[in-house]
Tab-separated table of C-alpha atoms in Angstrom:
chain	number	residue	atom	x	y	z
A	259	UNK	CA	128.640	110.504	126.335
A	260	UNK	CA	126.784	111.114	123.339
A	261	UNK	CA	127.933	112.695	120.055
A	262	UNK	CA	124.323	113.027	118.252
A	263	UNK	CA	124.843	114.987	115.256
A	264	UNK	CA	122.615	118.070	115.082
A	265	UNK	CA	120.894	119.147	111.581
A	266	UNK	CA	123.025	122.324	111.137
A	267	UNK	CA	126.158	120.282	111.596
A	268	UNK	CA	124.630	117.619	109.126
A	269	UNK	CA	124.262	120.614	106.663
A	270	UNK	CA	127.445	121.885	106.708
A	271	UNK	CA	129.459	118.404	106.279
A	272	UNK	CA	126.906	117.946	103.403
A	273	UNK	CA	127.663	120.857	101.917
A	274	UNK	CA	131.433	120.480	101.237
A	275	UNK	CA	130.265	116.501	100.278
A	276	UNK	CA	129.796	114.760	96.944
A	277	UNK	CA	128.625	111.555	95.495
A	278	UNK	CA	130.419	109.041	94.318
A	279	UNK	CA	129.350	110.194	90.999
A	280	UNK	CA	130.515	113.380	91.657
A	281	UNK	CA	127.143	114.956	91.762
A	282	UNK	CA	127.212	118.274	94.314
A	283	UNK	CA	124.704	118.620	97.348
A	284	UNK	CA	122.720	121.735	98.059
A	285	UNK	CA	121.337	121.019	101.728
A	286	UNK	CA	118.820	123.350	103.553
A	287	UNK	CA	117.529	123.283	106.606
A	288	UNK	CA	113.448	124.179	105.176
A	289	UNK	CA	111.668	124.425	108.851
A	290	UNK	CA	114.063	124.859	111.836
A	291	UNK	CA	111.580	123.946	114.240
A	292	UNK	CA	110.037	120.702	112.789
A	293	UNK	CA	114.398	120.124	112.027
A	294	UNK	CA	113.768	119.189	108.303
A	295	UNK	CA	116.713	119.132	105.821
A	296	UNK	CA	116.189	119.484	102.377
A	297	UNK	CA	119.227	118.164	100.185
A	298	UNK	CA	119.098	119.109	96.457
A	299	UNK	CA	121.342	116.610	94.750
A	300	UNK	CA	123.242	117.874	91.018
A	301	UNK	CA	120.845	116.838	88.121
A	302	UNK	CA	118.621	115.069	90.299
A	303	UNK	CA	116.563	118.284	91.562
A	304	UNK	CA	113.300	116.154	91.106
A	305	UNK	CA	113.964	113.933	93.777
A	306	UNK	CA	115.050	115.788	96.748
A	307	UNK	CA	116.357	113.655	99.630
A	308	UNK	CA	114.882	115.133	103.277
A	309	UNK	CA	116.166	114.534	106.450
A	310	UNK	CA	114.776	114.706	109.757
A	311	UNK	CA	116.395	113.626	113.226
A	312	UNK	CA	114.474	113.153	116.448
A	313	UNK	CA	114.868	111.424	119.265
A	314	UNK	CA	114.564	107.727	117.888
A	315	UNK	CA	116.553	108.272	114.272
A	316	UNK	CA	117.956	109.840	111.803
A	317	UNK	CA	115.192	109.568	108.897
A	318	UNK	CA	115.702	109.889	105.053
A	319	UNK	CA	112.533	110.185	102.917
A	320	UNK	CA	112.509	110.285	99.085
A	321	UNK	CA	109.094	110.996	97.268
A	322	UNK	CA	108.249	108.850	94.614
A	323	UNK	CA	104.737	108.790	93.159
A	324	UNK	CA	101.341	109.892	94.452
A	325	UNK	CA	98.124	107.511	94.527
A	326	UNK	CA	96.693	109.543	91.155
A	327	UNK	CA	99.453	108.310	89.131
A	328	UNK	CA	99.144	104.489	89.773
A	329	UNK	CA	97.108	102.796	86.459
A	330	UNK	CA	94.063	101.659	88.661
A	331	UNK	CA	94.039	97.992	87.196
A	332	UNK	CA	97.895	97.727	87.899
A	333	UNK	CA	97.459	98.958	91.670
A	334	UNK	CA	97.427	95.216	93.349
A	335	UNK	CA	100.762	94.525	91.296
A	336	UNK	CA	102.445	97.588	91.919
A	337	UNK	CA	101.611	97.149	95.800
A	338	UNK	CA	103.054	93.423	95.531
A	339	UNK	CA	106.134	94.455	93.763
A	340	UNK	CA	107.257	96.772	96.605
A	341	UNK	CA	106.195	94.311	98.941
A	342	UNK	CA	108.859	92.234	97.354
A	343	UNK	CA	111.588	94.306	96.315
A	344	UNK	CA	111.545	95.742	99.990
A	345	UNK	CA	114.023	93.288	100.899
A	346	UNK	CA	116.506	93.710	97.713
A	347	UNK	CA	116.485	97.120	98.164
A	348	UNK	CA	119.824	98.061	99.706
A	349	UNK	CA	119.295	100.289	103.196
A	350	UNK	CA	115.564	101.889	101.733
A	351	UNK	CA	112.512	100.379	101.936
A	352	UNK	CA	108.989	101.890	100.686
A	353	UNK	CA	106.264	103.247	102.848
A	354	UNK	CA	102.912	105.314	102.451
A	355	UNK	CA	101.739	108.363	103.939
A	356	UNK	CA	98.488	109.810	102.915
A	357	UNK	CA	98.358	110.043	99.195
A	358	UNK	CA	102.115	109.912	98.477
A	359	UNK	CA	104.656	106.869	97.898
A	360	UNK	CA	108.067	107.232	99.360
A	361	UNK	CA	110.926	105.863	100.114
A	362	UNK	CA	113.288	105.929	103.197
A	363	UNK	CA	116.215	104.924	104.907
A	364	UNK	CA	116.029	105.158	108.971
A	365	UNK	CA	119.519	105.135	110.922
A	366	UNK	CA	120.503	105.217	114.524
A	367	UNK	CA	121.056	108.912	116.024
A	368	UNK	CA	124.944	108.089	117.040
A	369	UNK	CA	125.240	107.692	113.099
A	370	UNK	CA	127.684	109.767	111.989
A	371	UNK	CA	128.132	112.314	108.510
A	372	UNK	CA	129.988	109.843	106.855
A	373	UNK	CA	127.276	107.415	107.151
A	374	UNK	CA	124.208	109.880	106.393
A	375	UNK	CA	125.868	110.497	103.550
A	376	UNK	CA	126.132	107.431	102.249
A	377	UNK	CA	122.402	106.779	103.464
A	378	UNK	CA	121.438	109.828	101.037
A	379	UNK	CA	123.440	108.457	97.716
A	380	UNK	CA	122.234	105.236	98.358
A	381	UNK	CA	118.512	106.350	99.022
A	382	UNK	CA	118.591	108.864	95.366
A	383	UNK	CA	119.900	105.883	93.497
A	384	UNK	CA	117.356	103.421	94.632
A	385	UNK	CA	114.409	106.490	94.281
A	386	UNK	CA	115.608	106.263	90.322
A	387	UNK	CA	115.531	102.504	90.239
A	388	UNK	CA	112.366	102.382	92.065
A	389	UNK	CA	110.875	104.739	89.825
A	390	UNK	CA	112.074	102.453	86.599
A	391	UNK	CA	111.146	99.278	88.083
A	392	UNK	CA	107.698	100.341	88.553
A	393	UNK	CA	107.077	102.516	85.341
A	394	UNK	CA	104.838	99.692	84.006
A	395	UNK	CA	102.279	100.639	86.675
A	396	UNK	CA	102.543	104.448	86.490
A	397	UNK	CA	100.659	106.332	84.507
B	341	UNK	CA	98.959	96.464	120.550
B	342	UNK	CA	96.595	98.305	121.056
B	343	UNK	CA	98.100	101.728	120.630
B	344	UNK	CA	99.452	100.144	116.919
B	345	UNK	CA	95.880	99.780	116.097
B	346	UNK	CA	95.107	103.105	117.193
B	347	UNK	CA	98.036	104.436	115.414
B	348	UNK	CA	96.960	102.619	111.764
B	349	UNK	CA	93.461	103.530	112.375
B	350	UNK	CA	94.423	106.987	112.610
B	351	UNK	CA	96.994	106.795	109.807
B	352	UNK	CA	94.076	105.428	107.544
B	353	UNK	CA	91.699	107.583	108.553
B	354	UNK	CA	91.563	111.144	107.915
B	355	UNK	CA	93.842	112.067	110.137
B	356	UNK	CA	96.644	111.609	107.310
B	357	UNK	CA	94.888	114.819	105.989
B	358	UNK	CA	97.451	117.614	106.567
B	359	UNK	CA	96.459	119.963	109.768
B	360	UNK	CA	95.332	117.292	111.758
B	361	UNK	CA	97.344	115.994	114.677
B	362	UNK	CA	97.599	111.761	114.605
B	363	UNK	CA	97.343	111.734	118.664
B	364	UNK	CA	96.095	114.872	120.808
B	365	UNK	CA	99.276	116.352	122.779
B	366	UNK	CA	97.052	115.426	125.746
B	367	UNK	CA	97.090	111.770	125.383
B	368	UNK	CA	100.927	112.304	124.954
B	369	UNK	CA	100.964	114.504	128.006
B	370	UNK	CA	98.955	112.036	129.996
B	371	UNK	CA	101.152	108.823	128.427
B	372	UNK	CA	104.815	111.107	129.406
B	373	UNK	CA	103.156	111.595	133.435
B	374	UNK	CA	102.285	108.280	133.516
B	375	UNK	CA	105.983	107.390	132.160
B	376	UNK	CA	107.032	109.705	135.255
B	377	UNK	CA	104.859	108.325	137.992
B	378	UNK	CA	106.021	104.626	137.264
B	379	UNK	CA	109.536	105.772	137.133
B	380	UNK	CA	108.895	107.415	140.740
B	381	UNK	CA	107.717	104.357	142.051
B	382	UNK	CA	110.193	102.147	140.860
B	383	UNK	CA	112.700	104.120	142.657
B	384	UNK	CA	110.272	104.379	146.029
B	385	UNK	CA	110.542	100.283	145.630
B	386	UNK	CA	114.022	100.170	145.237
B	387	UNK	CA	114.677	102.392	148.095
B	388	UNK	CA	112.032	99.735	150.406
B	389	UNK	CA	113.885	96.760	148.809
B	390	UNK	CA	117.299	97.971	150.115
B	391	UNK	CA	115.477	99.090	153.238
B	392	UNK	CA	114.288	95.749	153.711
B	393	UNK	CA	117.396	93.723	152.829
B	394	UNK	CA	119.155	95.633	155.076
B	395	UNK	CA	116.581	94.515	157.515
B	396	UNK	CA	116.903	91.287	156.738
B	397	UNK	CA	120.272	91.034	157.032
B	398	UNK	CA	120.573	92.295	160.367
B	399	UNK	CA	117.819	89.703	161.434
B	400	UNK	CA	120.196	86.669	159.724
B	401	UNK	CA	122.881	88.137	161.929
B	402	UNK	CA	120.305	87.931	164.647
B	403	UNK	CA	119.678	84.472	163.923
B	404	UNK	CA	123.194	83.049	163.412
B	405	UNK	CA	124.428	84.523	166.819
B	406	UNK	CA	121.124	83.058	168.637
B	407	UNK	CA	122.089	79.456	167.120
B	408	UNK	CA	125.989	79.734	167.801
B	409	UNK	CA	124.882	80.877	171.741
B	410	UNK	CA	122.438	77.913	171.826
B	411	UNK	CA	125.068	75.362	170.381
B	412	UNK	CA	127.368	76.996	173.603
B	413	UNK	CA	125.357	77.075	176.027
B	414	UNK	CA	124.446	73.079	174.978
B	415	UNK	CA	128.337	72.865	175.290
B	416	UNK	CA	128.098	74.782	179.085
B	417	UNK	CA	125.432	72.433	179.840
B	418	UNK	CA	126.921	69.294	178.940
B	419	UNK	CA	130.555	70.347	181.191
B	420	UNK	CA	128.069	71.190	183.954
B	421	UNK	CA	125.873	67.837	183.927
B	422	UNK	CA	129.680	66.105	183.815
B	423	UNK	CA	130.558	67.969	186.765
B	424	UNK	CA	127.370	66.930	188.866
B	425	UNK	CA	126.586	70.032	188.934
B	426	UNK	CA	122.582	70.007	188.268
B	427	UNK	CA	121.585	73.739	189.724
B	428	UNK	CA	124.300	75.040	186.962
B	429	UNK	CA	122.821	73.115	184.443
B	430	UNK	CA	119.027	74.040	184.432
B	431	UNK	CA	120.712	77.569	185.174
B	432	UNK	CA	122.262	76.885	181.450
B	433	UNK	CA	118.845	75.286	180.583
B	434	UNK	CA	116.755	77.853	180.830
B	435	UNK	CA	119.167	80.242	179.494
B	436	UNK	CA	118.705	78.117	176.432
B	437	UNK	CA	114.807	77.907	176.738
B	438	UNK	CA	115.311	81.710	176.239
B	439	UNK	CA	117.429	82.154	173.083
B	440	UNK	CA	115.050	78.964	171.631
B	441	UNK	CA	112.035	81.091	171.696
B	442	UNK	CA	113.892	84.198	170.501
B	443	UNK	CA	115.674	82.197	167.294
B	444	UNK	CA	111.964	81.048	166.408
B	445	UNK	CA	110.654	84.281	167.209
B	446	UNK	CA	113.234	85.764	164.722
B	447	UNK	CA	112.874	83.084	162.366
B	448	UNK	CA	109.375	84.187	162.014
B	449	UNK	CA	110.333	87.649	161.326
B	450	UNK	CA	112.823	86.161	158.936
B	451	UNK	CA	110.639	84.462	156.651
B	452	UNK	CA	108.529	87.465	156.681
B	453	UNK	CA	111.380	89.873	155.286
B	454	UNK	CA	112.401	86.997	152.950
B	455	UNK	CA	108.774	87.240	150.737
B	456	UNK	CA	108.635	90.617	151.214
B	457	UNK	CA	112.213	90.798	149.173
B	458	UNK	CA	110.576	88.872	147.050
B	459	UNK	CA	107.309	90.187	146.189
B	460	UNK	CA	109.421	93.753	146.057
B	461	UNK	CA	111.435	92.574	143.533
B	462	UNK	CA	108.491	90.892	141.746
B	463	UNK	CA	106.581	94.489	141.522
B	464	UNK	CA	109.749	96.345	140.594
B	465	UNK	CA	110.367	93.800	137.636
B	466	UNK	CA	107.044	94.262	136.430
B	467	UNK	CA	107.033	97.847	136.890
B	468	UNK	CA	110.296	98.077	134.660
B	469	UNK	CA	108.454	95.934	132.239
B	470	UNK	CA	105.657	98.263	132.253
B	471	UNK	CA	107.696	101.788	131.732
B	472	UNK	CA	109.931	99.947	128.641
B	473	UNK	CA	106.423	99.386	127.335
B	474	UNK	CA	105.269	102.628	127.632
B	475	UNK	CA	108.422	104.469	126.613
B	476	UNK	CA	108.191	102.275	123.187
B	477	UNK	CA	104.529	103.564	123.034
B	478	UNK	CA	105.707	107.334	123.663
B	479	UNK	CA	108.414	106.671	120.581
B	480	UNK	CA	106.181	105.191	118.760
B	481	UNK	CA	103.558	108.124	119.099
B	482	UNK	CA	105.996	110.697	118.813
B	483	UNK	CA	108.247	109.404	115.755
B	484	UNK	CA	104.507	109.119	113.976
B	485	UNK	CA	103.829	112.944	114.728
B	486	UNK	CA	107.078	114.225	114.114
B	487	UNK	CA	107.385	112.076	110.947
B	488	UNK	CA	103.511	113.521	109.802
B	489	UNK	CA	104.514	116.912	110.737
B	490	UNK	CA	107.947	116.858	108.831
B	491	UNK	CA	106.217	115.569	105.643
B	492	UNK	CA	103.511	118.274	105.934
B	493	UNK	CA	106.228	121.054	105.638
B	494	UNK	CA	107.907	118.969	102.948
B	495	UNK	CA	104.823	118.310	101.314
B	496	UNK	CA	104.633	122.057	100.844
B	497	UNK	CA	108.103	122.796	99.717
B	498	UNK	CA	108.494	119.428	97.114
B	499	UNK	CA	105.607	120.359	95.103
B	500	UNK	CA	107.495	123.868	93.944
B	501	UNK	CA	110.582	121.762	93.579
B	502	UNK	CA	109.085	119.476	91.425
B	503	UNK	CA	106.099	120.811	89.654
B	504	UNK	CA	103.322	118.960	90.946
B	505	UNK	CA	101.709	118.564	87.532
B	506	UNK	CA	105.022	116.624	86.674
B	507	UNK	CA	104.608	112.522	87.555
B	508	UNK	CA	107.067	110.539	88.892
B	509	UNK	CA	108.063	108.519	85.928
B	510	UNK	CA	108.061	112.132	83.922
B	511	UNK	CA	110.865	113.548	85.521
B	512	UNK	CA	113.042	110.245	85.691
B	513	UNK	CA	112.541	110.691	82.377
B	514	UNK	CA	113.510	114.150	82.892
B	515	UNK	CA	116.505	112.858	84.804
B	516	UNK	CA	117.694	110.165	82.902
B	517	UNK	CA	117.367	112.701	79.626
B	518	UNK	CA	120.038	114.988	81.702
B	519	UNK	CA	122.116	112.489	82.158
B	520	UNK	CA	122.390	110.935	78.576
B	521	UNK	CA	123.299	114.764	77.511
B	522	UNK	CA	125.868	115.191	79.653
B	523	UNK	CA	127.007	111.966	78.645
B	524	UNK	CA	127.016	112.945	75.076
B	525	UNK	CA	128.984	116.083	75.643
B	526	UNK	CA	131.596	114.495	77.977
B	527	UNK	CA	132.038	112.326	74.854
B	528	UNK	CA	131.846	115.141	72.580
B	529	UNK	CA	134.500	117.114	74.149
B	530	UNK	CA	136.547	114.019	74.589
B	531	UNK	CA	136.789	113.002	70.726
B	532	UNK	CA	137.246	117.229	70.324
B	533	UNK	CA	140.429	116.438	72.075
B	534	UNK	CA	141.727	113.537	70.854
B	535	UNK	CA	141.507	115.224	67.368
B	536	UNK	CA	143.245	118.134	68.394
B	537	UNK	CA	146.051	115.824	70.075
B	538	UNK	CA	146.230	114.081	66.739
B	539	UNK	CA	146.359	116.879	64.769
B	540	UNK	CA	149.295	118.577	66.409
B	541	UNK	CA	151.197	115.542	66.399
B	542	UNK	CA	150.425	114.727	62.929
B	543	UNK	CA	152.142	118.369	62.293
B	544	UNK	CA	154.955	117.263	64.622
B	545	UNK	CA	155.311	113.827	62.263
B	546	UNK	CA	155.217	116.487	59.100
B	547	UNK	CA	157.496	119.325	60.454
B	548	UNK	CA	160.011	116.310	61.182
B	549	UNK	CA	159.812	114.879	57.846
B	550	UNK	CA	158.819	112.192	59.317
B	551	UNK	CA	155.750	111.601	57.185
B	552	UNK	CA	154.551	113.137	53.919
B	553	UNK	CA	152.177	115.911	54.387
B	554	UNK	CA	149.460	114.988	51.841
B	555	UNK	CA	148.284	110.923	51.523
B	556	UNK	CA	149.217	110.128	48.220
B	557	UNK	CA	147.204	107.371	45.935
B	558	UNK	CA	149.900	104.759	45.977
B	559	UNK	CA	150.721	105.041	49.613
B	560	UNK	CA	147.045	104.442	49.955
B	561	UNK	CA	146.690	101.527	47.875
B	562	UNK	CA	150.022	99.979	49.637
B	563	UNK	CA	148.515	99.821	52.892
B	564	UNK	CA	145.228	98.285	52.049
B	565	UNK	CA	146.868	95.704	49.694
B	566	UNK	CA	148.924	95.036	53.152
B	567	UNK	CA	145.851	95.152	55.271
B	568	UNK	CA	144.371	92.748	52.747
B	569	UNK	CA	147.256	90.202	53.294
B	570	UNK	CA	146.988	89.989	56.636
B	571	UNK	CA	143.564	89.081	56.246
């Protein structure tokens, strides 16, 4: 028994979806082999929420800054703050690769549309707040 | 541990550079045959386990029949002694003298089978240990690569979606900017209506007769001398 949701299935319950706020969601699937979603959200086309699932989780990345636009002095800080506020930080927490910042929210593979869904609102809200919290280290 | 620190090392390195694999497919090829050969001989040692507690169970038998004969033939022996009867009892005797050195030869055999189950059982615990380690090493390496890989394609896409000359905190601003507007013009339209709604019902009120269709100076001054009351 196992109901694993697939991408394509992912994309169409996303696509009849909204948030809470009643913001549409424009997902597509960007590489079919690598199985990356791309989900547009309404008036937040800056921050794209992408979604990959393999065999461990279901994986929701947000970009947020890249190294260029931390204020060099304030680096230290900024790194402490999201040291700390990875624990307040509802379902996301903050990670690193190469130059860029992100954000992410990792769920179990049995997690169902409902859920991802949720995981994706929750994960563009905290991407703004993130971004506001640590505007006093960005350039 | 140590595949962690291979993992960071690699993840700090230039590695994170896009193009470059993290770990070469080999090592994962060599890490997934590895996975299979441990898997294969867990099962060969569960098959010898149940091979050899079958074994051993059949020798237990072996060994509980041997001691109920002796405890008989003890019985056999006594009954004979009672009855004088010494040529039947050494008969019995030696009879006994023979399952004797068959139950200890069986014991022996016993014992054997009984650390063998247990060093079997020993190995296959540790060799379960040792696949659930490497399975968690093959996640680990694979969720890395797949994650890397995913954000390479992304990588590409995200910087036409948002202009890569655009910072973070620019298009929050952006964002936030957006939002205020269509704040504004939700509001707009809102008082829009409620001044249309008032409107036609202040034409109802008029049409009726109900109130006088232009405000008049005394009317005016009335209600703000009440207003002024109340005060």
């Amino acid at each position: 028994m196992n109901n694993k949701i697939t991408l394509t299935q992912l994309a169409d319950s996303l696509h009849k979806s909204r948030f809470n706020n009643g913001a549409a969601l424009t997902p597509e699937i960007i590489e079919e082999d690598l199985q990356v979603l791309q989900v547009l959200i309404q008036d937040r086309e800056e921050f794209p929420v992408y979604v990959t699932i393999d065999d461990s989780q279901i994986l929701c990345v947000s970009y947020l800054w890249q190294e260029q636009e931390i204020i060099p002095e304030q680096r230290e800080a900024l790194l402490e703050a999201l040291l700390a506020l990875n624990i307040p930080m509802p379902l996301s927490s903050f990670s690193k690769i190469g130059h860029q910042y992100i954000i992410f929210g990792a769920l179990s593979t049995r997690s169902d549309a409902d859920a991802i869904l949720h995981e994706i609102e929750t994960l563009s809200d905290n991407t703004l707040d993130a971004i506001e919290l640590m505007a006093d280290y960005l350039k | 541990m140590n595949l962690l620190n291979k993992l960071l090392t690699a993840l700090r390195g230039a590695a994170t550079e896009t193009g470059e694999a993290l770990v070469d497919s080999q090592g994962i090829r060599i890490l997934e045959q590895e996975i299979r050969d441990a898997k294969e001989h867990l099962n060969r040692a569960r098959e010898s386990l149940t091979e050899v507690i079958a074994e051993q169970m059949a020798v237990q038998r072996k060994v509980n029949g041997l001691q109920t004969a002796i405890a008989e033939h003890e019985q056999y022996a006594n009954q004979a002694l009672a009855k004088n009867n010494d040529a039947l009892a050494l008969e019995i005797a030696e009879k006994i003298a023979a399952f004797s050195n068959e139950l200890g030869a069986q014991a022996v055999v016993l014992e054997s089978l009984d650390s063998n189950i247990a060093t079997l059982k020993q190995s296959i615990a540790a060799t379960e240990r040792n696949i659930q380690g490497m399975d968690r090493e093959l996640t680990l390496v694979k969720t890395t690569e797949s994650v890397h890989k995913a954000n390479e394609a992304v990588a590409a896409r995200f910087s036409g979606s948002r202009s890569s000359l655009r910072s973070a905190t620019e298009s929050l601003e952006r964002i936030k900017a957006k939002q205020q507007k269509k704040v504004d013009q939700m509001q707009a339209a809102l008082a829009i209506q409620q001044e249309e709604n008032g409107d036609r019902l202040q034409e109802k009120l008029q049409d009726a007769g109900i109130i006088t269709k232009k405000a008049t100076a005394s009317a005016i001054l009335d209600r703000l001398k009440a207003k002024r009351s109340e005060a």
